[in-house]
CSV table of C-alpha atoms in Angstrom, one decimal:
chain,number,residue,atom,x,y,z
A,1,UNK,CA,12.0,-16.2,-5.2
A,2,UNK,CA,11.9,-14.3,-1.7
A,3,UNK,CA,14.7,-13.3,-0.2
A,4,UNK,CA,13.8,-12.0,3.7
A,5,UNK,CA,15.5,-9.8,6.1
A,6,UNK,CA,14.6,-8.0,9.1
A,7,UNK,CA,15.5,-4.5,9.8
A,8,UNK,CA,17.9,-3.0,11.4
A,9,UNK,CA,20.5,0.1,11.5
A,10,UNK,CA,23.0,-2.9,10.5
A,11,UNK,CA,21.4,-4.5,7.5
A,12,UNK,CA,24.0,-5.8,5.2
A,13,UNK,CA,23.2,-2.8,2.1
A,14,UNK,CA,25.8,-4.6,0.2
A,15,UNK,CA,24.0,-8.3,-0.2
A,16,UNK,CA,20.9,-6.4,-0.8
A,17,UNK,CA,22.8,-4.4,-3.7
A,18,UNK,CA,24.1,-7.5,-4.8
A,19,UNK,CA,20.4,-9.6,-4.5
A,20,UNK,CA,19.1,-6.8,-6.8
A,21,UNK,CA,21.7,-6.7,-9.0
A,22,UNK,CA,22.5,-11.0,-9.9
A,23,UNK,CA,19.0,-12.5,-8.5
A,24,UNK,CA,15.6,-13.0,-9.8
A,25,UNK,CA,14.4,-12.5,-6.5
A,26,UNK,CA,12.3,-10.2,-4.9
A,27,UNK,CA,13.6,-8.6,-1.6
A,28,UNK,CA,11.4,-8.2,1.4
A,29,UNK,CA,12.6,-6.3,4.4
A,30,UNK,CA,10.3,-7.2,7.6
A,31,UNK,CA,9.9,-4.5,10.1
A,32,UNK,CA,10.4,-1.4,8.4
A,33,UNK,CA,9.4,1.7,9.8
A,34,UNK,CA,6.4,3.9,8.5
A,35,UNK,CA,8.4,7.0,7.7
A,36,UNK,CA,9.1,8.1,4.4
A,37,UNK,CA,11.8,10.1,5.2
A,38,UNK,CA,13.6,6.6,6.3
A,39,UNK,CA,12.4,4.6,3.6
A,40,UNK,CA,14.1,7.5,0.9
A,41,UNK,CA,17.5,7.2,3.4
A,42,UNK,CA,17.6,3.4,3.8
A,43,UNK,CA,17.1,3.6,-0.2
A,44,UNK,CA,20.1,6.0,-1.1
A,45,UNK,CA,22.2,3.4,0.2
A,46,UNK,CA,21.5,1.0,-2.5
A,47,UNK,CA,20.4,3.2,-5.5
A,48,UNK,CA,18.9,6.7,-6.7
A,49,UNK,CA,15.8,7.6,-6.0
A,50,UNK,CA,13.8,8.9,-8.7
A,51,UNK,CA,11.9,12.4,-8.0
A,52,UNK,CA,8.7,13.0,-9.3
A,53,UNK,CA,6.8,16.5,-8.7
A,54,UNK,CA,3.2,14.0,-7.7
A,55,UNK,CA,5.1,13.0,-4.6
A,56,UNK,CA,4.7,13.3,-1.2
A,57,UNK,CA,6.6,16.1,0.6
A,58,UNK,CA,9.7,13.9,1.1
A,59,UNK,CA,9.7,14.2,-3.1
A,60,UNK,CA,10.9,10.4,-3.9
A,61,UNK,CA,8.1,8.7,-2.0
A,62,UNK,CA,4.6,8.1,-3.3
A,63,UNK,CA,1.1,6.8,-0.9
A,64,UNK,CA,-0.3,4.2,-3.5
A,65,UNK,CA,-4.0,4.3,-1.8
A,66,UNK,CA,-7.0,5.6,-3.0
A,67,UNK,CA,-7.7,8.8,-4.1
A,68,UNK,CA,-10.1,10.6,-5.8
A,69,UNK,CA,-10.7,14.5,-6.7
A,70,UNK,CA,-14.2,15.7,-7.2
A,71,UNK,CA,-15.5,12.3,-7.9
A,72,UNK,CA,-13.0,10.9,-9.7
A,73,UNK,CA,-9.7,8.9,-9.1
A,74,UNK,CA,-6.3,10.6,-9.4
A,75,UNK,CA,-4.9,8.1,-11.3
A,76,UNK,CA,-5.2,4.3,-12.0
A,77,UNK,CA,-2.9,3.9,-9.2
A,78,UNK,CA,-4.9,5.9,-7.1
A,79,UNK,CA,-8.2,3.3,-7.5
A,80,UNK,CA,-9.4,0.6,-5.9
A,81,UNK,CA,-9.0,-1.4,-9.6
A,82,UNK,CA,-6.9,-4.5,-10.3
A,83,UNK,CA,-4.0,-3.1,-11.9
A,84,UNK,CA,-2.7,-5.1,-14.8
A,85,UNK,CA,1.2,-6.8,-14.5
A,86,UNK,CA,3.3,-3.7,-15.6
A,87,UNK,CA,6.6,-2.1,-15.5
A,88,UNK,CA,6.6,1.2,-13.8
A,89,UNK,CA,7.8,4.5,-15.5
A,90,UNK,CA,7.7,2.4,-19.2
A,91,UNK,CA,6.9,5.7,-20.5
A,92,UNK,CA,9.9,7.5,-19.4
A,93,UNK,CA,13.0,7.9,-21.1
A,94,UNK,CA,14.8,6.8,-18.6
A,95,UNK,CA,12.9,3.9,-16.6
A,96,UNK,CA,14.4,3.3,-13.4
A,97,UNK,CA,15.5,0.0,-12.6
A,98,UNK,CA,14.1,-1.0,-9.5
A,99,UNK,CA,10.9,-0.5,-7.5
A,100,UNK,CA,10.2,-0.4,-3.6
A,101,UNK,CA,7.0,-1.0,-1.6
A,102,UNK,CA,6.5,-0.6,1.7
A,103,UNK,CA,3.2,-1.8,3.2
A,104,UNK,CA,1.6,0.8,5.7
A,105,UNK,CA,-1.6,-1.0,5.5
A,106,UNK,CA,-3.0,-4.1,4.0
A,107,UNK,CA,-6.3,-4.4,2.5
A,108,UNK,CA,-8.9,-6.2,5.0
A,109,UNK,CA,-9.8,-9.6,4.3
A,110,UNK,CA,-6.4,-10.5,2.0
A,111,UNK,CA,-7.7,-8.3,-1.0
A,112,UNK,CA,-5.3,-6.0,-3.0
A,113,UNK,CA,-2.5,-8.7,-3.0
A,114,UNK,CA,0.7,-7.8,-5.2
A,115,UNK,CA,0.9,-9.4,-8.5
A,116,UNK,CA,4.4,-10.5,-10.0
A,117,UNK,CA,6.0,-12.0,-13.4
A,118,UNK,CA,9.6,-12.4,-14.1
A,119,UNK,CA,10.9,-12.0,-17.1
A,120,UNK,CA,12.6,-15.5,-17.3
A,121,UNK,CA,9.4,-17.0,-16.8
A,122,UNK,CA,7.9,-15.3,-19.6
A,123,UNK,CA,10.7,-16.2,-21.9
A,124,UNK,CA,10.1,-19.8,-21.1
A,125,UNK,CA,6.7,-19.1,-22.6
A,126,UNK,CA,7.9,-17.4,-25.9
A,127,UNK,CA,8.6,-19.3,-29.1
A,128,UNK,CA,11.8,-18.1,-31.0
A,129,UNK,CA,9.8,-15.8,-33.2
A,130,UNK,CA,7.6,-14.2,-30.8
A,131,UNK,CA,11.1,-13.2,-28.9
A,132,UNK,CA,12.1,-11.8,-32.5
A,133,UNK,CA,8.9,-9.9,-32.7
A,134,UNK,CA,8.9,-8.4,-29.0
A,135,UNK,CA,12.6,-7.4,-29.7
A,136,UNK,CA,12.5,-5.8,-32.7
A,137,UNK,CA,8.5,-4.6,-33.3
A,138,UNK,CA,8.5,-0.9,-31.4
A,139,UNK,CA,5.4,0.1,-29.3
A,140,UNK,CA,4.4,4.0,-28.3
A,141,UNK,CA,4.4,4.6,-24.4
A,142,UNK,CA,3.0,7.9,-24.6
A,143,UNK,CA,5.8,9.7,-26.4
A,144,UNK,CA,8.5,7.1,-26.3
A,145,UNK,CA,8.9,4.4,-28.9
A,146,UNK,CA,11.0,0.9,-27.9
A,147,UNK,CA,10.2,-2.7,-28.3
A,148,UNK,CA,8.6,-4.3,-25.1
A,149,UNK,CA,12.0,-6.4,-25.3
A,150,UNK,CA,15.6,-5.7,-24.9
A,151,UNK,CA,18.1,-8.8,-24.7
A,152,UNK,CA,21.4,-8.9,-25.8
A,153,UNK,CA,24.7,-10.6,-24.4
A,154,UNK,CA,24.7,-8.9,-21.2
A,155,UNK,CA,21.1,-8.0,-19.8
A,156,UNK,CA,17.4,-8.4,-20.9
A,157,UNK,CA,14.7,-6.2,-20.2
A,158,UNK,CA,11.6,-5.8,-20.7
A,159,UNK,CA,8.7,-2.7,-20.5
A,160,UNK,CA,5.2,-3.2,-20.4
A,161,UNK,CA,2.1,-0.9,-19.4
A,162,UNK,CA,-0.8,-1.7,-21.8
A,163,UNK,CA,-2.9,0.8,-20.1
A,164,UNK,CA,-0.5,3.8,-21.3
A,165,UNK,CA,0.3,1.3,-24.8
A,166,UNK,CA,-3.2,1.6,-25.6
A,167,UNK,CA,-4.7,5.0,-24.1
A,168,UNK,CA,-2.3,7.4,-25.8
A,169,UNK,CA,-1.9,5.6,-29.5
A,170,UNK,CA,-4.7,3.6,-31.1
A,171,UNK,CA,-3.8,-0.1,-31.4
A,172,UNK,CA,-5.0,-1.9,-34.6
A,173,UNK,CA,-6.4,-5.7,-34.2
A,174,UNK,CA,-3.1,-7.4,-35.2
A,175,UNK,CA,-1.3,-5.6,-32.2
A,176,UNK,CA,-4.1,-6.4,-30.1
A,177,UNK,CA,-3.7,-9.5,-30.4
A,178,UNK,CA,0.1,-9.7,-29.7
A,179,UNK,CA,-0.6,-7.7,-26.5
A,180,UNK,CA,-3.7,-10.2,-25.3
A,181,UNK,CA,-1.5,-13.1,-25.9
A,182,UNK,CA,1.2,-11.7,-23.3
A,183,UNK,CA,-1.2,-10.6,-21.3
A,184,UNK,CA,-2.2,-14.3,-21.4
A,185,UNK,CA,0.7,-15.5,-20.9
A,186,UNK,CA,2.1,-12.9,-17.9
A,187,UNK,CA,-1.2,-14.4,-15.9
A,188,UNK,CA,-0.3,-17.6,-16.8
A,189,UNK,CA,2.8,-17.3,-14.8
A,190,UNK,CA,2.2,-14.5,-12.4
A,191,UNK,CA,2.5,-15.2,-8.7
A,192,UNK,CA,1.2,-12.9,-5.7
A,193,UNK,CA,2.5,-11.8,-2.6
A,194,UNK,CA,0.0,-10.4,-0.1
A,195,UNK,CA,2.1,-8.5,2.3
A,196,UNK,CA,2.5,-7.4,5.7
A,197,UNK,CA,2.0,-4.2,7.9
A,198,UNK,CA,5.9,-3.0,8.0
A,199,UNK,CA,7.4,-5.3,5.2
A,200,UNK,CA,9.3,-3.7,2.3
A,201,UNK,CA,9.2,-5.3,-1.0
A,202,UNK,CA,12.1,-4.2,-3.5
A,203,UNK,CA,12.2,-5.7,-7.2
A,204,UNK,CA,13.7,-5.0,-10.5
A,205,UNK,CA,11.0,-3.0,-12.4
A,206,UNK,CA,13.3,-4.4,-15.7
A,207,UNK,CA,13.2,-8.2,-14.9
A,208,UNK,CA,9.6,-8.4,-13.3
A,209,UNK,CA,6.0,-7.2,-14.4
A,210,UNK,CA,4.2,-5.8,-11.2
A,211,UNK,CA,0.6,-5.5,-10.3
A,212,UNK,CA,-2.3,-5.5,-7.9
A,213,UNK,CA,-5.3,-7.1,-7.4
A,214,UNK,CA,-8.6,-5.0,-6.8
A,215,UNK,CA,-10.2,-4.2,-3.2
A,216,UNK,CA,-12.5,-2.8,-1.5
A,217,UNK,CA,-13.3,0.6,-2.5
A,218,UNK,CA,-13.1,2.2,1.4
A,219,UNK,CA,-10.3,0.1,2.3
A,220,UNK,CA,-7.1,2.4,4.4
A,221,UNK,CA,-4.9,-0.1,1.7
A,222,UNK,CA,-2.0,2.0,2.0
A,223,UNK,CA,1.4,1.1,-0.1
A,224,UNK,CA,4.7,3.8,-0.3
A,225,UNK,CA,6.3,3.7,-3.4
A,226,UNK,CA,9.6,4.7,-4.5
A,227,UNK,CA,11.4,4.0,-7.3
A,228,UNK,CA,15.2,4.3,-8.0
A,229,UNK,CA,18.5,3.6,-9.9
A,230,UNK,CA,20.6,0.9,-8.5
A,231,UNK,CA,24.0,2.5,-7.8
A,232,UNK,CA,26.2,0.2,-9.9
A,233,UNK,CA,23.9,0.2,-13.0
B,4,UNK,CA,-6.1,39.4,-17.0
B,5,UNK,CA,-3.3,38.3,-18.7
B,6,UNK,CA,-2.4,34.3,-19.1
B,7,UNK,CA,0.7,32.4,-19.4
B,8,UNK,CA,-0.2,29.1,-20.8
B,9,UNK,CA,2.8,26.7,-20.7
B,10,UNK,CA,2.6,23.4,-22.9
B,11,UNK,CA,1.7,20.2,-21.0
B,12,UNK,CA,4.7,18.4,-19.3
B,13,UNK,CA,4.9,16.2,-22.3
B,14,UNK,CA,4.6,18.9,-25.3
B,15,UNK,CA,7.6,20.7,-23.4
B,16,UNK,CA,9.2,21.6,-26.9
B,17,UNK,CA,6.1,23.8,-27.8
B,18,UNK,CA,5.3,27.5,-27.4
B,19,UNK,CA,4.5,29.1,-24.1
B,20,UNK,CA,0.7,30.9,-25.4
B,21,UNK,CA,-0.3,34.1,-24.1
B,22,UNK,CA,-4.2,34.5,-23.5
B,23,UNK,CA,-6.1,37.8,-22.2
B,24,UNK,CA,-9.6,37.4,-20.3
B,25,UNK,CA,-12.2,39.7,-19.2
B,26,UNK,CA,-13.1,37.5,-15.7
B,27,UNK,CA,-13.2,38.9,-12.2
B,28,UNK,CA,-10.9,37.8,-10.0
B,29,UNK,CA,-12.8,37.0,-7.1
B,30,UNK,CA,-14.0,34.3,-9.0
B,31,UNK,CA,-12.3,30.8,-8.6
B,32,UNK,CA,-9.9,29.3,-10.2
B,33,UNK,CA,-11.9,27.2,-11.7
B,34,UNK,CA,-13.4,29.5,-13.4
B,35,UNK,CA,-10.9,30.5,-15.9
B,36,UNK,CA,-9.4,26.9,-16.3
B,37,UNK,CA,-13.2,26.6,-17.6
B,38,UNK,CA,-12.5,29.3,-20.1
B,39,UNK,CA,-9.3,28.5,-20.6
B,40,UNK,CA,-10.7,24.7,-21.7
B,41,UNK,CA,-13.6,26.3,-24.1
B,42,UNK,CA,-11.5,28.6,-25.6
B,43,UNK,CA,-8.2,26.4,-26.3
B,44,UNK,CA,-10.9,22.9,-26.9
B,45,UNK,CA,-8.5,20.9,-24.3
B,46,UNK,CA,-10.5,17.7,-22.9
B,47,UNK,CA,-11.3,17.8,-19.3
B,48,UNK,CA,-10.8,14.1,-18.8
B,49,UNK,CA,-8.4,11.4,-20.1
B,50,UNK,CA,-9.5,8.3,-21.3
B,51,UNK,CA,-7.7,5.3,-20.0
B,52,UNK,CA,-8.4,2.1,-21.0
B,53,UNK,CA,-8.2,-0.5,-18.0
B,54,UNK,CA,-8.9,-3.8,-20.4
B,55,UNK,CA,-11.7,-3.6,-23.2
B,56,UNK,CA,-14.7,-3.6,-20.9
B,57,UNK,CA,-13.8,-0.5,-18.7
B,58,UNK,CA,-12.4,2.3,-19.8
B,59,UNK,CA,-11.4,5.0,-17.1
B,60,UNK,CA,-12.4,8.6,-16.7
B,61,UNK,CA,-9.2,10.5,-15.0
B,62,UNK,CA,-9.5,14.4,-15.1
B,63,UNK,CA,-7.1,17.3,-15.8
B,64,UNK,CA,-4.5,18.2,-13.3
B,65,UNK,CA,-3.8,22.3,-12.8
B,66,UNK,CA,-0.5,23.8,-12.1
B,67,UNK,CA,0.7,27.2,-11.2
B,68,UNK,CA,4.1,28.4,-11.7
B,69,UNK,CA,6.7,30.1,-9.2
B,70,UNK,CA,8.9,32.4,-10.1
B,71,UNK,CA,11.4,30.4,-12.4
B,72,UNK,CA,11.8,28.4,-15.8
B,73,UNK,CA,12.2,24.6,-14.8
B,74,UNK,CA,9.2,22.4,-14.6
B,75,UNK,CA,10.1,21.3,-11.1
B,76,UNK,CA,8.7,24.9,-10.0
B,77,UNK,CA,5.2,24.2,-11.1
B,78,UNK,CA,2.7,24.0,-8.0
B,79,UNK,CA,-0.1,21.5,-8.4
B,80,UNK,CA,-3.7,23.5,-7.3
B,81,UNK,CA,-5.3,21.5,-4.3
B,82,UNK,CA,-8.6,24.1,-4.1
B,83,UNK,CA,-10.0,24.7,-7.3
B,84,UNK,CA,-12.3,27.0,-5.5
B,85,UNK,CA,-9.8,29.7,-4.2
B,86,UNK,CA,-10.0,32.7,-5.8
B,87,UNK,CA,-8.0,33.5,-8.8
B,88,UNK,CA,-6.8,36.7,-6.7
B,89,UNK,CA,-4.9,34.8,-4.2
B,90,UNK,CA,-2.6,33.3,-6.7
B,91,UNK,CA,0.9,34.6,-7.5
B,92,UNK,CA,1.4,36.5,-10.6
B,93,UNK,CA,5.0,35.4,-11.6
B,94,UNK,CA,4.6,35.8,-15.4
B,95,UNK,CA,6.0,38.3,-17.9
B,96,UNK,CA,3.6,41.7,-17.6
B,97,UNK,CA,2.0,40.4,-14.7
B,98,UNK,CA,0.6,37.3,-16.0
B,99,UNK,CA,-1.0,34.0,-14.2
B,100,UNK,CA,1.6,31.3,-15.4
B,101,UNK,CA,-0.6,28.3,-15.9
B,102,UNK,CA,-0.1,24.8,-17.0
B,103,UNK,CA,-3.0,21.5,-18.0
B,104,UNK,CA,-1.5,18.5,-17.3
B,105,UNK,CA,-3.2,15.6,-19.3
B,106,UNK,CA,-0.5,13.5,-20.1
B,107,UNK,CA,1.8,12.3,-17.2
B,108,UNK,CA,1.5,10.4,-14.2
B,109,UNK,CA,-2.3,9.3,-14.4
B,110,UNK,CA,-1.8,5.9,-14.8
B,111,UNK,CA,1.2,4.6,-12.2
């Protein structure tokens, strides 16, 4: 499930391409430097990052650590909450297809682990007609309508962020209960990674639901985020 | 003092509105988003709904605009305190171009 390498001006971009493009895996790069500006170059060498105007000054790179304005947080990301196994961006019309994190600093005392589910695992899960239903029944993210599933011959997808699902549009009980029985069943089969000053995870936000688990409220937790296209997609 | 108030980043398709207020501007910032939120009734907060036993208060992000059209030249405001006289007038007539954002990027 982990693929590892250690980096270095030479790394083989093309295998990683490749690893994000044919594997279930998740990539982890060990050593990486703590700059963004290198983290956004050593990504345009496998994809496009994604700009986004609540970025840091290098624009494709966000600090996932807490923050709060007046009292309050700046965004669920920006808590010290467990975030829920998600799909970053599911509200965009165009949701890019891969995530990285790069881990500046870990939450003490092995809190604020990264949460995973792939999307084959989850099928394994799925009867015939619940696949039916997530492929075909449509969901609001925010202002975008599209089933949580997309599989035909060539790919499968999936998009998931019941946070957005159920803040912006009112669920009713029956789709309730569709959501807490995925929910159920993404725990079911999630796995975590707590990882390491200097490592860099990258994953397919399409093929895996991401997440965190919660920490300490004062921690210096400190991911950077970027999220891109993969060149070839 | 004349206001440009541009839709949120996700009601991009409606109407710019145009707003006049009587407010000195030493005051801050804050200020006239306060009128600006009585006035138009636009929550302060969002409510986000973490799992059914916590729901999450986020509030309101500000924006100023530069001098051109895109949405990419919106400035987010850091200091709600600095006076409204220090900002750039770059609407039409010498307008405050101003945008509420309650919709995008509060969650992820």
């Amino acid at each position: 499930m982990l693929i590892n390498y250690n980096y270095s001006e030479e790394i083989d971009f093309v295998q990683i391409s490749k690893d994000l493009e044919t594997s279930n895996s998740i990539i982890c790069i060990e050593n990486f430097p703590e700059s963004d500006e290198k983290l956004s170059n050593f990504i345009k060498n496998i994809g496009i990052p994604i700009e986004d105007f609540k970025n840091n000054k290098i624009k494709t790179v966000f600090d996932v650590k807490v923050m709060k304005q007046k009292g309050y947080f700046k965004s669920v990301a920006n808590s010290n909450y467990t975030f829920p196994l998600h799909t970053d961006c599911a509200d965009y019309e165009k949701v890019p297809n891969c995530i990285g994190l790069l881990c500046v600093q870990p939450a003490e005392n092995n809190e604020g682990a990264n949460t995973f589910v792939d999307l084959e695992s989850i099928l394994k899960q799925l009867s015939e007609s619940e696949i039916e239903l997530l492929t075909t029944k449509k969901w609001w993210f925010r202002k975008i309508y599209k089933p949580i599933l997309e599989i035909d011959n060539q790919t499968k997808s999936i998009f998931y962020d019941r946070i957005t699902m159920e803040s912006f549009t009112k669920l009713d009980t029956s789709e309730k209960m569709i959501l807490n029985k995925l929910d159920q069943i993404f725990i079911q089969n999630s796995f975590k990674i707590n990882l390491k000053k200097g490592e860099l995870i990258l994953f397919r936000n399409d093929l895996f639901l991401h997440g965190r688990e919660s920490f300490e409220i004062d921690s210096n937790r400190l991911l950077k985020r970027i999220r891109f296209t993969l060149i070839n997609s | 003092m004349k206001i440009e108030l541009y839709p949120d980043m996700d009601e991009r398709d409606n109407e710019i509105e145009y707003l006049e207020y009587d407010i000195d501007e030493n005051a801050p910032i804050k200020e006239l988003f306060d009128k600006i939120h009585e006035e138009k009734n636009i929550p302060r907060f969002k409510e986000f709904i973490l799992d059914e036993n916590q729901i999450e208060k986020i509030p309101c992000e500000y924006y100023i605009k530069s001098n051109d059209k895109s949405y990419s030249s919106f400035q987010f405001i850091d200091d709600l305190d600095q006076k409204i006289s220090e900002f750039q007038k770059n609407g039409n007539d010498n307008s405050l171009s101003l945008m509420i954002n309650q919709s995008i990027g509060f969650v992820n």
